[in-house]
Coordinates of C-alpha atoms in Angstrom, one line a residue:
M851 CA 132.1 44.1 50.7
K852 CA 134.1 47.4 50.6
K853 CA 130.8 49.2 50.3
E854 CA 129.3 47.4 53.4
I855 CA 132.5 48.2 55.4
H856 CA 132.0 51.9 54.4
I857 CA 128.4 51.8 55.5
F858 CA 129.3 50.2 58.8
F859 CA 131.9 52.8 59.6
T860 CA 129.5 55.5 58.6
A861 CA 127.1 54.1 61.2
L862 CA 129.9 53.9 63.8
M863 CA 130.9 57.5 63.1
F864 CA 127.3 58.8 63.2
F865 CA 126.1 56.9 66.3
T866 CA 129.3 57.0 68.4
R867 CA 132.4 58.9 69.2
I868 CA 134.6 56.0 68.3
P869 CA 137.4 57.1 65.9
C870 CA 136.9 55.9 62.3
P871 CA 139.2 55.9 59.2
K872 CA 139.7 59.3 57.6
W873 CA 138.0 58.2 54.4
V874 CA 134.7 57.8 56.2
N875 CA 132.3 60.7 56.1
H876 CA 128.6 61.5 56.6
D877 CA 127.7 60.6 53.1
P878 CA 123.9 60.8 52.9
L879 CA 123.8 57.6 50.7
Y880 CA 125.7 55.5 53.2
L881 CA 124.0 57.1 56.1
R882 CA 120.7 56.1 54.7
L883 CA 121.8 52.5 54.5
S884 CA 123.5 52.5 57.9
S885 CA 120.5 51.9 60.1
K886 CA 120.7 48.2 59.5
Y887 CA 123.9 48.2 61.5
F888 CA 122.2 50.1 64.4
P889 CA 122.0 46.9 66.6
L890 CA 125.6 46.0 65.8
I891 CA 126.6 49.4 67.0
G892 CA 124.6 48.5 70.1
I893 CA 126.7 45.4 70.6
I894 CA 129.8 47.5 70.4
V895 CA 128.5 50.1 72.8
G896 CA 127.1 47.5 75.2
G897 CA 130.4 45.7 75.0
I898 CA 132.3 48.8 76.1
G899 CA 129.9 49.2 79.0
A900 CA 130.4 45.5 79.9
L901 CA 134.2 45.7 79.8
V902 CA 134.1 48.8 82.0
Y903 CA 131.8 47.1 84.5
Y904 CA 133.8 44.0 84.5
G905 CA 137.1 45.8 85.0
A906 CA 135.7 48.2 87.6
S907 CA 134.1 45.3 89.6
F908 CA 137.6 44.2 90.7
L909 CA 138.2 47.5 92.4
F910 CA 134.8 48.9 93.3
S911 CA 131.3 48.0 94.5
T912 CA 128.6 46.8 92.1
E913 CA 126.9 50.2 92.4
I914 CA 130.0 52.2 91.4
S915 CA 130.9 49.7 88.6
L916 CA 127.4 50.1 87.2
L917 CA 127.6 53.9 87.3
L918 CA 131.0 53.8 85.5
S919 CA 129.5 51.5 83.0
L920 CA 126.6 53.7 82.3
F921 CA 128.9 56.7 82.0
A922 CA 131.1 54.8 79.5
T923 CA 128.1 54.0 77.2
I924 CA 126.8 57.5 77.4
Y925 CA 130.2 59.0 76.6
T926 CA 130.7 56.5 73.8
T927 CA 127.5 57.7 72.0
G928 CA 127.8 61.3 73.1
A929 CA 124.4 60.9 74.8
F930 CA 122.9 60.6 71.3
H931 CA 119.9 58.6 72.3
E932 CA 119.4 60.1 75.7
D933 CA 119.3 63.5 74.0
G934 CA 116.6 62.2 71.7
F935 CA 114.6 60.8 74.6
A936 CA 114.8 64.1 76.5
D937 CA 113.8 66.1 73.3
V938 CA 110.7 63.8 73.0
C939 CA 109.8 64.4 76.6
D940 CA 110.1 68.1 76.2
G941 CA 108.3 68.2 72.8
F942 CA 105.3 66.0 73.7
G943 CA 105.2 67.3 77.2
G944 CA 105.1 71.0 76.2
G945 CA 103.7 71.0 72.7
W946 CA 100.0 70.8 71.6
T947 CA 100.4 71.0 67.8
K948 CA 102.7 69.2 65.4
E949 CA 104.5 72.4 64.6
K950 CA 105.1 73.2 68.2
I951 CA 106.2 69.7 69.2
L952 CA 108.7 69.6 66.3
L953 CA 110.0 73.1 67.2
I954 CA 110.5 72.2 70.8
M955 CA 112.3 68.9 69.9
K956 CA 114.6 70.9 67.6
D957 CA 115.5 73.3 70.5
S958 CA 118.9 72.3 71.9
R959 CA 117.9 73.5 75.4
L960 CA 116.8 71.0 78.0
G961 CA 113.4 71.6 79.6
T962 CA 111.7 70.4 82.7
Y963 CA 110.0 67.4 81.1
G964 CA 113.3 66.3 79.5
T965 CA 115.2 66.7 82.8
I966 CA 112.7 64.6 84.8
G967 CA 112.5 62.0 82.0
L968 CA 116.3 61.5 81.9
L969 CA 116.5 61.3 85.7
L970 CA 113.8 58.7 85.9
I971 CA 114.9 56.5 83.0
L972 CA 118.6 56.5 84.1
G973 CA 117.6 55.8 87.7
I974 CA 115.3 52.9 86.7
K975 CA 118.0 51.5 84.4
F976 CA 120.6 51.6 87.2
A977 CA 118.2 50.2 89.8
A978 CA 117.1 47.3 87.6
L979 CA 120.6 46.3 86.7
R980 CA 121.6 46.5 90.4
E981 CA 119.0 43.9 91.3
L982 CA 119.9 41.5 88.5
H983 CA 122.2 38.6 89.0
I984 CA 125.7 40.0 88.9
P985 CA 127.4 37.4 86.6
Y986 CA 124.8 38.2 83.9
I987 CA 125.3 42.0 83.9
P988 CA 127.9 42.2 81.1
L989 CA 125.7 40.1 78.8
L990 CA 122.6 42.0 79.8
L991 CA 124.3 45.3 78.9
I992 CA 125.3 44.0 75.5
S993 CA 121.8 42.5 74.9
G994 CA 120.0 45.6 76.1
H995 CA 121.9 47.9 73.8
S996 CA 121.6 45.7 70.7
L997 CA 117.9 44.7 71.2
S998 CA 116.7 48.2 72.0
R999 CA 118.4 49.5 68.8
F1000 CA 116.7 46.8 66.8
I1001 CA 113.3 47.9 68.2
A1002 CA 114.2 51.4 67.2
T1003 CA 114.8 50.3 63.6
T1004 CA 111.3 48.8 63.5
L1005 CA 110.0 52.4 64.2
I1006 CA 111.9 53.6 61.1
F1007 CA 110.5 50.7 59.1
T1008 CA 106.8 51.2 60.1
H1009 CA 106.5 55.0 60.4
P1010 CA 107.4 57.8 57.9
Y1011 CA 109.9 60.5 58.7
V1012 CA 108.0 63.7 59.2
R1013 CA 110.4 66.6 59.2
N1014 CA 110.3 68.7 56.0
T1015 CA 113.5 70.6 56.6
D1016 CA 116.8 69.3 55.3
D1017 CA 119.0 70.5 58.2
S1018 CA 118.5 67.5 60.5
K1019 CA 121.7 65.4 60.8
A1020 CA 119.6 62.3 61.6
Q1021 CA 117.3 62.6 58.6
P1022 CA 119.1 60.1 56.3
A1023 CA 119.4 57.4 59.0
A1024 CA 115.8 57.9 60.1
K1025 CA 114.2 58.3 56.8
S1026 CA 114.1 54.9 55.1
M1027 CA 114.5 51.2 55.8
N1028 CA 113.4 48.2 53.6
I1029 CA 112.6 44.6 54.7
S1030 CA 116.1 43.3 53.9
M1031 CA 117.7 46.0 56.1
L1032 CA 115.2 45.2 58.9
L1033 CA 116.1 41.5 58.7
I1034 CA 119.8 42.3 59.0
S1035 CA 119.0 44.5 61.9
S1036 CA 117.1 41.7 63.6
V1037 CA 120.0 39.3 63.3
F1038 CA 122.4 41.6 65.1
G1039 CA 119.7 42.6 67.6
I1040 CA 118.6 39.2 68.7
T1041 CA 121.8 37.2 68.5
P1042 CA 123.1 38.1 72.0
L1043 CA 120.0 36.5 73.5
F1044 CA 121.3 33.1 72.4
F1045 CA 124.2 33.3 74.8
F1046 CA 121.8 33.1 77.8
K1047 CA 121.2 29.7 79.2
N1048 CA 117.5 30.1 79.5
P1049 CA 115.1 30.5 76.5
W1050 CA 112.7 32.5 78.7
I1051 CA 114.9 35.6 78.0
F1052 CA 113.2 35.8 74.5
L1053 CA 110.0 36.8 76.3
T1054 CA 111.6 40.2 76.7
L1055 CA 110.9 40.9 73.0
I1056 CA 107.2 41.1 73.6
P1057 CA 107.0 44.0 76.1
M1058 CA 109.9 45.8 74.3
Y1059 CA 107.9 45.8 71.1
L1060 CA 104.7 46.8 72.9
S1061 CA 106.6 49.8 74.3
K1062 CA 107.5 50.7 70.7
I1063 CA 103.8 50.4 69.7
F1064 CA 102.8 52.6 72.6
L1065 CA 105.2 55.4 71.7
A1066 CA 104.6 55.0 68.0
S1067 CA 100.9 55.5 68.5
K1068 CA 101.7 58.8 70.3
F1069 CA 104.0 59.9 67.5
K1070 CA 101.5 59.0 64.8
K1071 CA 98.7 60.9 66.6
W1072 CA 100.6 64.1 67.3
I1073 CA 103.1 64.5 64.5
G1074 CA 102.1 61.9 61.9
G1075 CA 105.2 59.8 62.0
Q1076 CA 108.7 59.8 63.5
T1077 CA 112.0 61.7 63.7
G1078 CA 115.5 60.8 64.8
D1079 CA 114.5 61.9 68.3
C1080 CA 111.6 59.5 68.3
A1081 CA 113.8 56.6 67.4
G1082 CA 116.1 57.6 70.3
A1083 CA 113.2 57.7 72.7
V1084 CA 112.1 54.2 71.5
Q1085 CA 115.7 52.9 72.0
Q1086 CA 115.9 54.3 75.6
L1087 CA 112.5 53.1 76.7
S1088 CA 112.8 49.6 75.2
E1089 CA 116.3 49.2 76.8
V1090 CA 114.8 49.9 80.2
I1091 CA 111.9 47.6 79.5
F1092 CA 114.4 44.9 78.6
Y1093 CA 116.1 45.2 82.0
L1094 CA 112.8 45.3 83.9
T1095 CA 111.3 42.3 82.0
T1096 CA 114.5 40.4 82.6
L1097 CA 114.3 41.2 86.3
A1098 CA 110.7 40.0 86.4
I1099 CA 111.7 36.8 84.6
W1100 CA 114.6 36.3 87.0
N1101 CA 112.4 36.7 90.1
Y1102 CA 109.4 34.6 89.0
I1103 CA 110.4 32.2 86.2
W1104 CA 114.1 31.7 85.9

């Protein structure tokens, strides 16, 4: 139990800015095992976003409350996954060989493709949440963050890590995942869906996983596998797909 607590806090320290006990560090062994708690971190991050939205809604409009909520989740993670998504946009938009793509993704500077990608994905995320039924927004935020992180862990499970250098901070977390870790990840990822009153919400899993297959095919074709940035891109895209699919279900089935 003590070991699992240490692994969880390692995940919390690595994936967020939330303060952790001083005895927690970026131990590669614990970091390698931490990806199974990725969706649980999503529940925490989504929960923070939900609390900010709920509190702000007593003072401000839905639009402002949503923007504050999005800011809170991005601040909590240090834009960790948004940065990965932007790097993938820049790398695959501007690179034509494996070496060039990986080099561009490693560059800390933000390019045109990354800028446009971030503006679009954040804009779509905001617009989709704005159109959804207001009482469900807190639960949608929690579910979107947990489910999308579960989808990201399936990429780590199905595709090999391709960077050969040892200087990547995300390497241990993105390098290995076994079936038991994936099952634990799935439990944390899917559990929030059971709090919805309509089973149709589980349909969101289909397009979310299809979005992962789409991106994974691009990753496999151009670089032969995945990196931490690739997992971040899968998380961001599948989160948006969750909101859009929920909106479609709400409009035509719910």
